[in-house]
mmCIF file of C-alpha atoms and ligand atoms in Angstrom:
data_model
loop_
_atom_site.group_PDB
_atom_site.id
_atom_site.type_symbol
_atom_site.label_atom_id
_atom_site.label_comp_id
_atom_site.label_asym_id
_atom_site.label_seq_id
_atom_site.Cartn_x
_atom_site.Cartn_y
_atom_site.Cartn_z
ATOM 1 C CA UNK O 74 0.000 0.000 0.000
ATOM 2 C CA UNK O 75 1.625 3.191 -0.856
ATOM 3 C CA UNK O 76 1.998 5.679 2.015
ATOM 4 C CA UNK O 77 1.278 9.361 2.066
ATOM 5 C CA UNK O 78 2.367 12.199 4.084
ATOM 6 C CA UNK O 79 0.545 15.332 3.801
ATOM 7 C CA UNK O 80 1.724 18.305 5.829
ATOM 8 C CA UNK O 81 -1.071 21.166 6.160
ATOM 9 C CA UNK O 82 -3.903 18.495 5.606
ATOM 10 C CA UNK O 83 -6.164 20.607 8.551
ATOM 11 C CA UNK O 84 -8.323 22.898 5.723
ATOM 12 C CA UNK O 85 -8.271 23.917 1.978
ATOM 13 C CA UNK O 86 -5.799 21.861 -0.807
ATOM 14 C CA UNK O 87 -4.300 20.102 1.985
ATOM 15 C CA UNK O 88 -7.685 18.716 3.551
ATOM 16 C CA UNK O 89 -8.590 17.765 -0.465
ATOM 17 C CA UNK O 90 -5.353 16.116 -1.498
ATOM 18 C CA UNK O 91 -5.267 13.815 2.017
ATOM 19 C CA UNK O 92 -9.385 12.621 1.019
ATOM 20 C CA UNK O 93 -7.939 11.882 -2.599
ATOM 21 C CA UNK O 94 -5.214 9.719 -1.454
ATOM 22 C CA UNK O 95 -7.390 8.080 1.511
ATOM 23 C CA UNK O 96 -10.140 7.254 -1.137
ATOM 24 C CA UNK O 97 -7.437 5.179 -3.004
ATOM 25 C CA UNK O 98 -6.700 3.045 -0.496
ATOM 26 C CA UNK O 99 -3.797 4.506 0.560
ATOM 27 C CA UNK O 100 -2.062 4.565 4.320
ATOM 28 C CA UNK O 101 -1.858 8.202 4.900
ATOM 29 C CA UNK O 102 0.065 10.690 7.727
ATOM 30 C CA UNK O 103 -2.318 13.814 8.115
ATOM 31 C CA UNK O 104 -0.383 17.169 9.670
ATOM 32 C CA UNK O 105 -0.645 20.744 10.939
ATOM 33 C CA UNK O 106 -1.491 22.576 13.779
ATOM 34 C CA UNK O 107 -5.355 22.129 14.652
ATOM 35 C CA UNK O 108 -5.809 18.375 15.776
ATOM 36 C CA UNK O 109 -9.442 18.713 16.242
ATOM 37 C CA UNK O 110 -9.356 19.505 12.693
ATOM 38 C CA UNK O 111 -6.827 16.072 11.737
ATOM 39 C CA UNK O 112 -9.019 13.635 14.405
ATOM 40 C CA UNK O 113 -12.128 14.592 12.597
ATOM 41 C CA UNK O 114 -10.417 14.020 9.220
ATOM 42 C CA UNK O 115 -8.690 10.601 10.662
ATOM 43 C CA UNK O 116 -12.500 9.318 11.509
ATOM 44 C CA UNK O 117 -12.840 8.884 7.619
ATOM 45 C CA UNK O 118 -10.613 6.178 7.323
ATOM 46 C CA UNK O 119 -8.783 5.264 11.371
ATOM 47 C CA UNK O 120 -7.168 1.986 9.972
ATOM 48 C CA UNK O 121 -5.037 3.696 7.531
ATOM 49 C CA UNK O 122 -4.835 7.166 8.641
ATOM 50 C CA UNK O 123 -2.910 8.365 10.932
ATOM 51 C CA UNK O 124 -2.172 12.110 12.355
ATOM 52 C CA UNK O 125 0.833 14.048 13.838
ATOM 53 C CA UNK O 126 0.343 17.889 15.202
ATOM 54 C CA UNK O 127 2.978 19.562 13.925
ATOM 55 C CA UNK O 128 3.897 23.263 13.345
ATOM 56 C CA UNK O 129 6.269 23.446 10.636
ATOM 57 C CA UNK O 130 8.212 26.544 12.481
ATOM 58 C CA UNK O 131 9.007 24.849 15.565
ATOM 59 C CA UNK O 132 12.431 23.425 16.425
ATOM 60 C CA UNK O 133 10.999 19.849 16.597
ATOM 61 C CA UNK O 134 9.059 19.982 13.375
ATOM 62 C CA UNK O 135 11.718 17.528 11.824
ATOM 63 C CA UNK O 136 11.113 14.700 14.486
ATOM 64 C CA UNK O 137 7.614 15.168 14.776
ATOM 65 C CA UNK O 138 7.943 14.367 10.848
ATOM 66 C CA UNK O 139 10.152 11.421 11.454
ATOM 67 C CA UNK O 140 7.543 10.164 14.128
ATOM 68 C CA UNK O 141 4.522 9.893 11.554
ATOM 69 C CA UNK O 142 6.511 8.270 9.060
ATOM 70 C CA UNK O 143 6.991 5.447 11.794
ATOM 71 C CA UNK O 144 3.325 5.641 12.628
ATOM 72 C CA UNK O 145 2.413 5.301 8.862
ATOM 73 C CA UNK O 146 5.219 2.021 8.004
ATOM 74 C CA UNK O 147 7.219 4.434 5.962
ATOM 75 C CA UNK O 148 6.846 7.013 3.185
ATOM 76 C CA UNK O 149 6.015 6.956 -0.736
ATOM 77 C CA UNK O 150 5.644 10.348 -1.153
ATOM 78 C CA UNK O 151 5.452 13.158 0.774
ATOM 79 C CA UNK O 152 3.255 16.605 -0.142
ATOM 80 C CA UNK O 153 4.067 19.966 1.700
ATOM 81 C CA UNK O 154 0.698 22.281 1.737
ATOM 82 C CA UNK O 155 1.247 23.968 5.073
ATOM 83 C CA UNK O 156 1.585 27.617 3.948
ATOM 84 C CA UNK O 157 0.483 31.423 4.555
ATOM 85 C CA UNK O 158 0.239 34.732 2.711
ATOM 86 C CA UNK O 159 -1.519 37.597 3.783
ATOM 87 C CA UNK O 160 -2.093 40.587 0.839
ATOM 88 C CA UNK O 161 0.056 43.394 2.853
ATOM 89 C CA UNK O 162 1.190 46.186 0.944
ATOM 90 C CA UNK O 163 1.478 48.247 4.550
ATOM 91 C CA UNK O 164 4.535 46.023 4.725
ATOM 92 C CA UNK O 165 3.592 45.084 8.560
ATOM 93 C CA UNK O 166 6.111 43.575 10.127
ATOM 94 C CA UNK O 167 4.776 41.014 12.038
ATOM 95 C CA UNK O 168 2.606 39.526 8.814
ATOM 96 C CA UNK O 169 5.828 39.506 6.634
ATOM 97 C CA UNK O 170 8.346 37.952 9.126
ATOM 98 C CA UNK O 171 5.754 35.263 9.676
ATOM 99 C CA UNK O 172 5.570 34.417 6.137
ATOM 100 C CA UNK O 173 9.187 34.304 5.903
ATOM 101 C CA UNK O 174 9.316 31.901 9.053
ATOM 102 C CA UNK O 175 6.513 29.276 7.789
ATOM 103 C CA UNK O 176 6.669 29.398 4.068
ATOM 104 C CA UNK O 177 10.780 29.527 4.209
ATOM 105 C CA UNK O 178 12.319 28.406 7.410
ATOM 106 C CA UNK O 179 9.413 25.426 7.681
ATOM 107 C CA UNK O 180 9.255 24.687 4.559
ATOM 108 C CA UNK O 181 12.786 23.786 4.215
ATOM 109 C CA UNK O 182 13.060 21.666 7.659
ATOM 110 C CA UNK O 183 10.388 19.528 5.909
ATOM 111 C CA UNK O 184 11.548 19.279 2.779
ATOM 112 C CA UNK O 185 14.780 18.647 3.816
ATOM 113 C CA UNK O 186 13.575 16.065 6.468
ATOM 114 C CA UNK O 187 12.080 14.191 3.456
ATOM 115 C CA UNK O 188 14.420 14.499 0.849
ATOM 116 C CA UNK O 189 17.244 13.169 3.505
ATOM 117 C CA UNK O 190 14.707 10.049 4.165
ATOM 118 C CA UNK O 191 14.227 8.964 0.580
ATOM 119 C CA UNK O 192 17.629 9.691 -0.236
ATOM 120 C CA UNK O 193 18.463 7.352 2.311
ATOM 121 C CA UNK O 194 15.785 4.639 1.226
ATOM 122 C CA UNK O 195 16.984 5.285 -2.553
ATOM 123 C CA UNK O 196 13.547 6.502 -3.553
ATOM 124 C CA UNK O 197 10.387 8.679 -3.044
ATOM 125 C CA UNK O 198 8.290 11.380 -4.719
ATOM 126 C CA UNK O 199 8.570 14.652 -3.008
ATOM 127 C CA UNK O 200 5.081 17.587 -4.179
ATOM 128 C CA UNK O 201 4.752 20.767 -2.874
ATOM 129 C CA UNK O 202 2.175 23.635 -3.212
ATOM 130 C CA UNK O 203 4.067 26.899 -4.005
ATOM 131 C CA UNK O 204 2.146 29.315 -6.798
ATOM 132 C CA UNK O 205 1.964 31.301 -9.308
ATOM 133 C CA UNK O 206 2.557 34.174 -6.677
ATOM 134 C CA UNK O 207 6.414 32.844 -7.350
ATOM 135 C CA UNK O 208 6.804 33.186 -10.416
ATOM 136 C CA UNK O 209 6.828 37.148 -10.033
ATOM 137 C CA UNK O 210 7.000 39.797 -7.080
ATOM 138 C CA UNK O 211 3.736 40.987 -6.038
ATOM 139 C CA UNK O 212 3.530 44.308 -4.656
ATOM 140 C CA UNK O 213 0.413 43.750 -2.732
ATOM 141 C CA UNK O 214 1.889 40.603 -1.349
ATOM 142 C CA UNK O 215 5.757 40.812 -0.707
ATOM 143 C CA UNK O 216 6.552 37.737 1.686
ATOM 144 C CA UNK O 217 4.460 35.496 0.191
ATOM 145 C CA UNK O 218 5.818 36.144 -3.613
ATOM 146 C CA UNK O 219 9.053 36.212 -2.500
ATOM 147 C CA UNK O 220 8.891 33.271 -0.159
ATOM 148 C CA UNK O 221 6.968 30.974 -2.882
ATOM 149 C CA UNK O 222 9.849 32.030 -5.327
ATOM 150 C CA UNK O 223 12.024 30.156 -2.819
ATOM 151 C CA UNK O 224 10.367 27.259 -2.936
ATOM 152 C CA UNK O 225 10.426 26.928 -6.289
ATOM 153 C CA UNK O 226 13.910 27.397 -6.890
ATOM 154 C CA UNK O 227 14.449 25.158 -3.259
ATOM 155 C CA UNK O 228 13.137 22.447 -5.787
ATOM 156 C CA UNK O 229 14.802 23.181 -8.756
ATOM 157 C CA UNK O 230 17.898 22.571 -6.642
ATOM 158 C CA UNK O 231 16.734 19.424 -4.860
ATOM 159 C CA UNK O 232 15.342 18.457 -8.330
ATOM 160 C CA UNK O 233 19.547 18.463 -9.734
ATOM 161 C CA UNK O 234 20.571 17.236 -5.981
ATOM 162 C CA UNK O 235 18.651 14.068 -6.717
ATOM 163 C CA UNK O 236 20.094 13.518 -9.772
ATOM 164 C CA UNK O 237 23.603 14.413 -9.323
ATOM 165 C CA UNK O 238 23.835 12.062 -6.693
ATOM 166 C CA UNK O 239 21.743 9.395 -8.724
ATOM 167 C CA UNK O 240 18.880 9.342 -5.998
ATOM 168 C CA UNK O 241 15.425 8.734 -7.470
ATOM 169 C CA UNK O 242 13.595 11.343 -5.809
ATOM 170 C CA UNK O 243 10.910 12.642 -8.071
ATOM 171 C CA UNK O 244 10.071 16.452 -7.230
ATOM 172 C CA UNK O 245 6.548 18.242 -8.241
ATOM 173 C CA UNK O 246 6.121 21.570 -8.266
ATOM 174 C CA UNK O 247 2.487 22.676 -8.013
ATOM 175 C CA UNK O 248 2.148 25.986 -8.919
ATOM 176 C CA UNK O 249 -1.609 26.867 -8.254
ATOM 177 C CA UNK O 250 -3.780 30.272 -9.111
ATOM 178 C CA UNK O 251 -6.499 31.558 -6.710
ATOM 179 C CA UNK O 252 -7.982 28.887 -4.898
ATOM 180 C CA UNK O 253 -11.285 29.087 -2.899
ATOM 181 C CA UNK O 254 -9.886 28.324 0.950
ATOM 182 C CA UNK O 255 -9.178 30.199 4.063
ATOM 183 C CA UNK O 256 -5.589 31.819 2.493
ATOM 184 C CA UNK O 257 -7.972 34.270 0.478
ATOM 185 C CA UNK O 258 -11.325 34.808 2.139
ATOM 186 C CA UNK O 259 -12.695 38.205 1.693
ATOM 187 C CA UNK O 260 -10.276 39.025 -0.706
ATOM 188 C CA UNK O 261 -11.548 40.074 -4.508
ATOM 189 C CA UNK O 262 -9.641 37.636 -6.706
ATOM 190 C CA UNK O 263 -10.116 37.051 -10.147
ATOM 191 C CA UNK O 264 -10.293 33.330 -11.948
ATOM 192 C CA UNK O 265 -10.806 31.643 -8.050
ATOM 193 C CA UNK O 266 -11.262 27.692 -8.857
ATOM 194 C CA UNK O 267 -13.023 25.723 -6.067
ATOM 195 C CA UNK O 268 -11.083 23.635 -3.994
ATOM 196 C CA UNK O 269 -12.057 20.416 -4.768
ATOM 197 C CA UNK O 270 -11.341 21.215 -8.385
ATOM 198 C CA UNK O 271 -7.504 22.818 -7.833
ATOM 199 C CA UNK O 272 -7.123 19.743 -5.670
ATOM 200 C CA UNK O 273 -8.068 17.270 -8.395
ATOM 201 C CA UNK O 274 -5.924 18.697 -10.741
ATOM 202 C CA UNK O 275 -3.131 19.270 -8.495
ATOM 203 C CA UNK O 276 -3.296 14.925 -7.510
ATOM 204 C CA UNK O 277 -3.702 14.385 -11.181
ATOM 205 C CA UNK O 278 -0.257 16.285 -11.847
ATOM 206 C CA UNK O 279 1.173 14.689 -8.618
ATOM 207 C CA UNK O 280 0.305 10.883 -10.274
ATOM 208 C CA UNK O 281 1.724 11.922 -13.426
ATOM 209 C CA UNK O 282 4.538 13.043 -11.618
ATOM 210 C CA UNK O 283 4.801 16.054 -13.012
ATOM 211 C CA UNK O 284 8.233 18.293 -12.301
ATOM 212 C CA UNK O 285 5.909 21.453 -12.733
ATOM 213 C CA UNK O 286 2.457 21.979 -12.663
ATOM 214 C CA UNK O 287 0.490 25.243 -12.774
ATOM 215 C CA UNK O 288 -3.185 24.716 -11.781
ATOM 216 C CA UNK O 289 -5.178 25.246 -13.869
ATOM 217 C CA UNK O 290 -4.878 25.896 -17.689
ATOM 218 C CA UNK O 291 -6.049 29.627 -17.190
ATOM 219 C CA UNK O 292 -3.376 30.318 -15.088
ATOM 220 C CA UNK O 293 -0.678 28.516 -17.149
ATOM 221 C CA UNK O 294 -1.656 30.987 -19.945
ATOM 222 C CA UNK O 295 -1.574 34.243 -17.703
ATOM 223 C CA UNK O 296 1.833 32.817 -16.311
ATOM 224 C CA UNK O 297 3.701 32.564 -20.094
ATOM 225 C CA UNK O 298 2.516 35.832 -20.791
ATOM 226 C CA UNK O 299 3.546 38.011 -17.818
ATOM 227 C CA UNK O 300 6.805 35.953 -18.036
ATOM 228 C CA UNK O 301 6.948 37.895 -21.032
ATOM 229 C CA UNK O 302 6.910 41.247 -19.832
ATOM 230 C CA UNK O 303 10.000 43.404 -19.268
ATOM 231 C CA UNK O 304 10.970 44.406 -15.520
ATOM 232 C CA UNK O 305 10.988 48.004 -16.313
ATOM 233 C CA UNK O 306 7.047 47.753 -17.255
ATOM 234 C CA UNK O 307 5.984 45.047 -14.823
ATOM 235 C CA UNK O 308 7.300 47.398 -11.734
ATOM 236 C CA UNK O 309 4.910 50.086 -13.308
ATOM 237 C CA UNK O 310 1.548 47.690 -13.335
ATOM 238 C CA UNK O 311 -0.560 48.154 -10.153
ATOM 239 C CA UNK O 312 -1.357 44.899 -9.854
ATOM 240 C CA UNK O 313 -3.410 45.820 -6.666
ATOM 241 C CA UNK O 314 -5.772 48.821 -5.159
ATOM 242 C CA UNK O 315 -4.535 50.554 -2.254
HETATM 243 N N1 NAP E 1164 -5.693 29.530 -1.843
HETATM 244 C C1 NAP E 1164 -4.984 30.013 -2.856
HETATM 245 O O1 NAP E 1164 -5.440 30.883 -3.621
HETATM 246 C C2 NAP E 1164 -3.583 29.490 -3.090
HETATM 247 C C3 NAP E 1164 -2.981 29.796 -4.314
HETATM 248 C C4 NAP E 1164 -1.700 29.334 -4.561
HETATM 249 C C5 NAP E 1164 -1.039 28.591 -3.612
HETATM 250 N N2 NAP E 1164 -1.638 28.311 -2.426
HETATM 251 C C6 NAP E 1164 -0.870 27.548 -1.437
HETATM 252 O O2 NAP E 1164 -1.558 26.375 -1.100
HETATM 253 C C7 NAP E 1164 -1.140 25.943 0.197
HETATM 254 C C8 NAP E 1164 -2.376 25.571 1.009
HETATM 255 O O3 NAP E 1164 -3.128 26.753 1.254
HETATM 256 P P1 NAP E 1164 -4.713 26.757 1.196
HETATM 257 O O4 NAP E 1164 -5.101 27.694 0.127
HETATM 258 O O5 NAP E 1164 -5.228 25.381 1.163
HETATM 259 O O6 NAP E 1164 -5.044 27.522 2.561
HETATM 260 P P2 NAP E 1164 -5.514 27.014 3.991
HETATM 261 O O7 NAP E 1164 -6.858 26.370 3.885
HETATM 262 O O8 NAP E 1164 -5.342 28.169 4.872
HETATM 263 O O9 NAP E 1164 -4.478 25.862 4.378
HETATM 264 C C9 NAP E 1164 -3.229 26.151 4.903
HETATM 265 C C10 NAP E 1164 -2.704 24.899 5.591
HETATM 266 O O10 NAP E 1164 -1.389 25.216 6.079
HETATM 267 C C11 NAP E 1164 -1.290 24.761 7.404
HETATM 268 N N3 NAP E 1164 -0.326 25.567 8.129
HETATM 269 C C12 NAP E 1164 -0.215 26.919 8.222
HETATM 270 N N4 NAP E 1164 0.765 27.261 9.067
HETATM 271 C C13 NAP E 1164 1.300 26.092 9.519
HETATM 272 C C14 NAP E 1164 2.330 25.782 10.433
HETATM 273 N N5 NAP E 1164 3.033 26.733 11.074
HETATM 274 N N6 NAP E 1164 2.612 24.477 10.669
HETATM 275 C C15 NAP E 1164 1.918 23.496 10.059
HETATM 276 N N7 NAP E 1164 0.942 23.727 9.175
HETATM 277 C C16 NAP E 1164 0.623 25.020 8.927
HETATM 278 C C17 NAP E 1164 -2.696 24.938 7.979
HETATM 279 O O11 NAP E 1164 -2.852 24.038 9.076
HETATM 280 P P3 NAP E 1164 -2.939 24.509 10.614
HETATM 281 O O12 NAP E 1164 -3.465 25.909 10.643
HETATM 282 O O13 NAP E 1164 -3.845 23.500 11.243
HETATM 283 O O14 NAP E 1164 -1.548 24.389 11.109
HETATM 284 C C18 NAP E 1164 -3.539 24.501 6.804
HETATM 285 O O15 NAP E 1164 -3.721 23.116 6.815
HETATM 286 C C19 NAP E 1164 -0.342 27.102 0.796
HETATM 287 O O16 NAP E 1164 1.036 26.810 0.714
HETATM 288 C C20 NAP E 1164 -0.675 28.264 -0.116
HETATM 289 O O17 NAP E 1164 0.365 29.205 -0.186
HETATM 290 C C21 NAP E 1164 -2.901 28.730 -2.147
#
C-alpha cells in the first residue's frame, strides 16, 4: 500500500489532497497545527490514517515528521501544503516575518527532512504547493511572492541534488492560481477555482509526476505571458488597489 504524508492536511488543498489519497486506499500521515481539525479528518478512514500535530516553524518539526513516518510504516511520497500569505502592501512587520518563518524556514526543515529520508531509502516522490505568486513579485503581497519564489527554486535545486547524486527522488512543483480556501477569504480575486477542483488537478499532476504543474490551464496561460513582460514595465503595473 503506498503511504502518504501530507503536511497542512487541517483545511483547503491540503484537507482535499489527504481525502484523494485516503479514497485510493492509501495509508496516509495527516499534519498541521489544529488536531481537532486532523481527528475529525482521521474518523474517515482510522485503519489507515494516521495524524501528527505539527507546526512546521518549531524546532521539533523535523522529528515530529520522522515520528509519523513510523506511525504510517514508511513514506512513498510526501506533499508539503502547510503555507500562509496575507495581501500586505502596509509592509507590517509582524505579517511579513511570519511568512518568511513558515513558508521559508518550515518549509525547508520539511523538505529537507524528506528528501534526507528517501535519499536514504533510494527513492520517493517529493510535491509541494508553491504558486503562481512565485513566479513574479507581487507588490500587494511581498513575503508570500518572494517566499513561494524560494520554494520553487528550493526544488529546482533538490530536483539536480537528486540527480547528481543518482537518488530517485521525483520532485513536483504545483504551482496553483487563486484557490477558494481560508488563504484568500474576503479578498476580490479574479479566476478563483473551487477547492475540490484545484485539488483534483493538483493529484492528477502529482500521479503523473509532473516536475511542474500550474493549476489550472487559465493560469498557465496568464503565467507565459507576464513571463513575457519586461521588468521596467511590470514594476509600473498596479497589480493591486490601495
Ligand atoms: N488559496 C490560494 O489561492 C492558493 C494559491 C496558490 C497557492 N496556495 C498555497 O496552497 C497551500 C495551502 O493553502 P490553502 O489555500 O489550502 O489555505 P488554507 O486552507 O489556509 O491551508 C493552509 C494549511 O497550512 C497549514 N499551516 C499553516 N501554518 C502552519 C504551520 N506553522 N505548521 C503546520 N501547518 C501550517 C494549515 O494548518 P494549521 O493551521 O492547522 O496548522 C492549513 O492546513 C499554501 O502553501 C498556499 O500558499 C494557495
Amino acid at each position: 500500500m503506498k503511504k502518504v504524508i501530507i503536511m497542512g492536511a487541517t483545511s483547503g488543498l491540503g484537507k482535499e489532497i489527504a481525502k484523494f489519497y485516503i479514497s485510493k486506499g492509501c495509508v496516509v500521515g495527516i499534519a498541521g497545527r489544529r488536531t481537532e481539525l486532523l481527528k475529525s479528518l482521521q474518523s474517515l478512514c482510522p485503519d489507515r490514517v494516521h495524524i501528527q500535530p505539527v507546526d512546521v516553524t518549531s524546532a521539533d518539526a523535523p522529528a515530529a515528521l520522522e515520528k509519523l513516518v513510523r506511525a504510517c510504516g514508511g513514506m512513498d511520497l510526501y506533499v508539503h501544503s502547510s503555507g500562509i500569505g496575507f495581501n500586505n502592501p502596509q509592509l507590517t512587520l509582524d505579517a511579513e516575518t511570519q511568512t518568511v518563518t513558515t513558508n521559508a524556514v518550515g518549509f525547508t526543515q520539511m523538505i529537507d527532512t524528506a528528501f534526507n529520508y528517501f535519499a536514504r531509502q533510494g527513492h520517493g516522490h517529493i510535491a509541494a504547493i508553491t504558486s503562481i505568486a512565485g513566479t513574479q513579485g507581487l507588490g500587494a503581497a511581498p513575503a508570500y511572492s518572494a517566499t513561494k519564489k524560494y520554494q520553487s527554486t528550493y526544488l529546482t535545486a533538490l530536483a539536480q541534488l537528486a540527480r547528481v547524486r543518482r537518488r530517485s527522488v521525483r520532485i513536483t512543483d504545483i504551482r496553483p492560481g487563486f484557490v477558494r480556501t481560508a488563504l484568500i477569504e474576503g479578498g476580490r480575486y479574479p479566476l478563483q477555482m473551487n477547492v475540490e477542483y484545484a485539488a483534483r488537478r493538483a493529484c492528477r499532476a502529482i500521479e503523473r509526476r509532473r516536475r511542474i504543474a500550474v493549476v489550472d490551464w487559465r493560469y498557465a496561460i496568464l503565467v507565459a505571458c507576464w513571463r513575457l513582460i519586461p521588468r521596467c514595465l511590470w514594476e509600473r503595473i498596479p497589480v493591486y488597489g490601495k
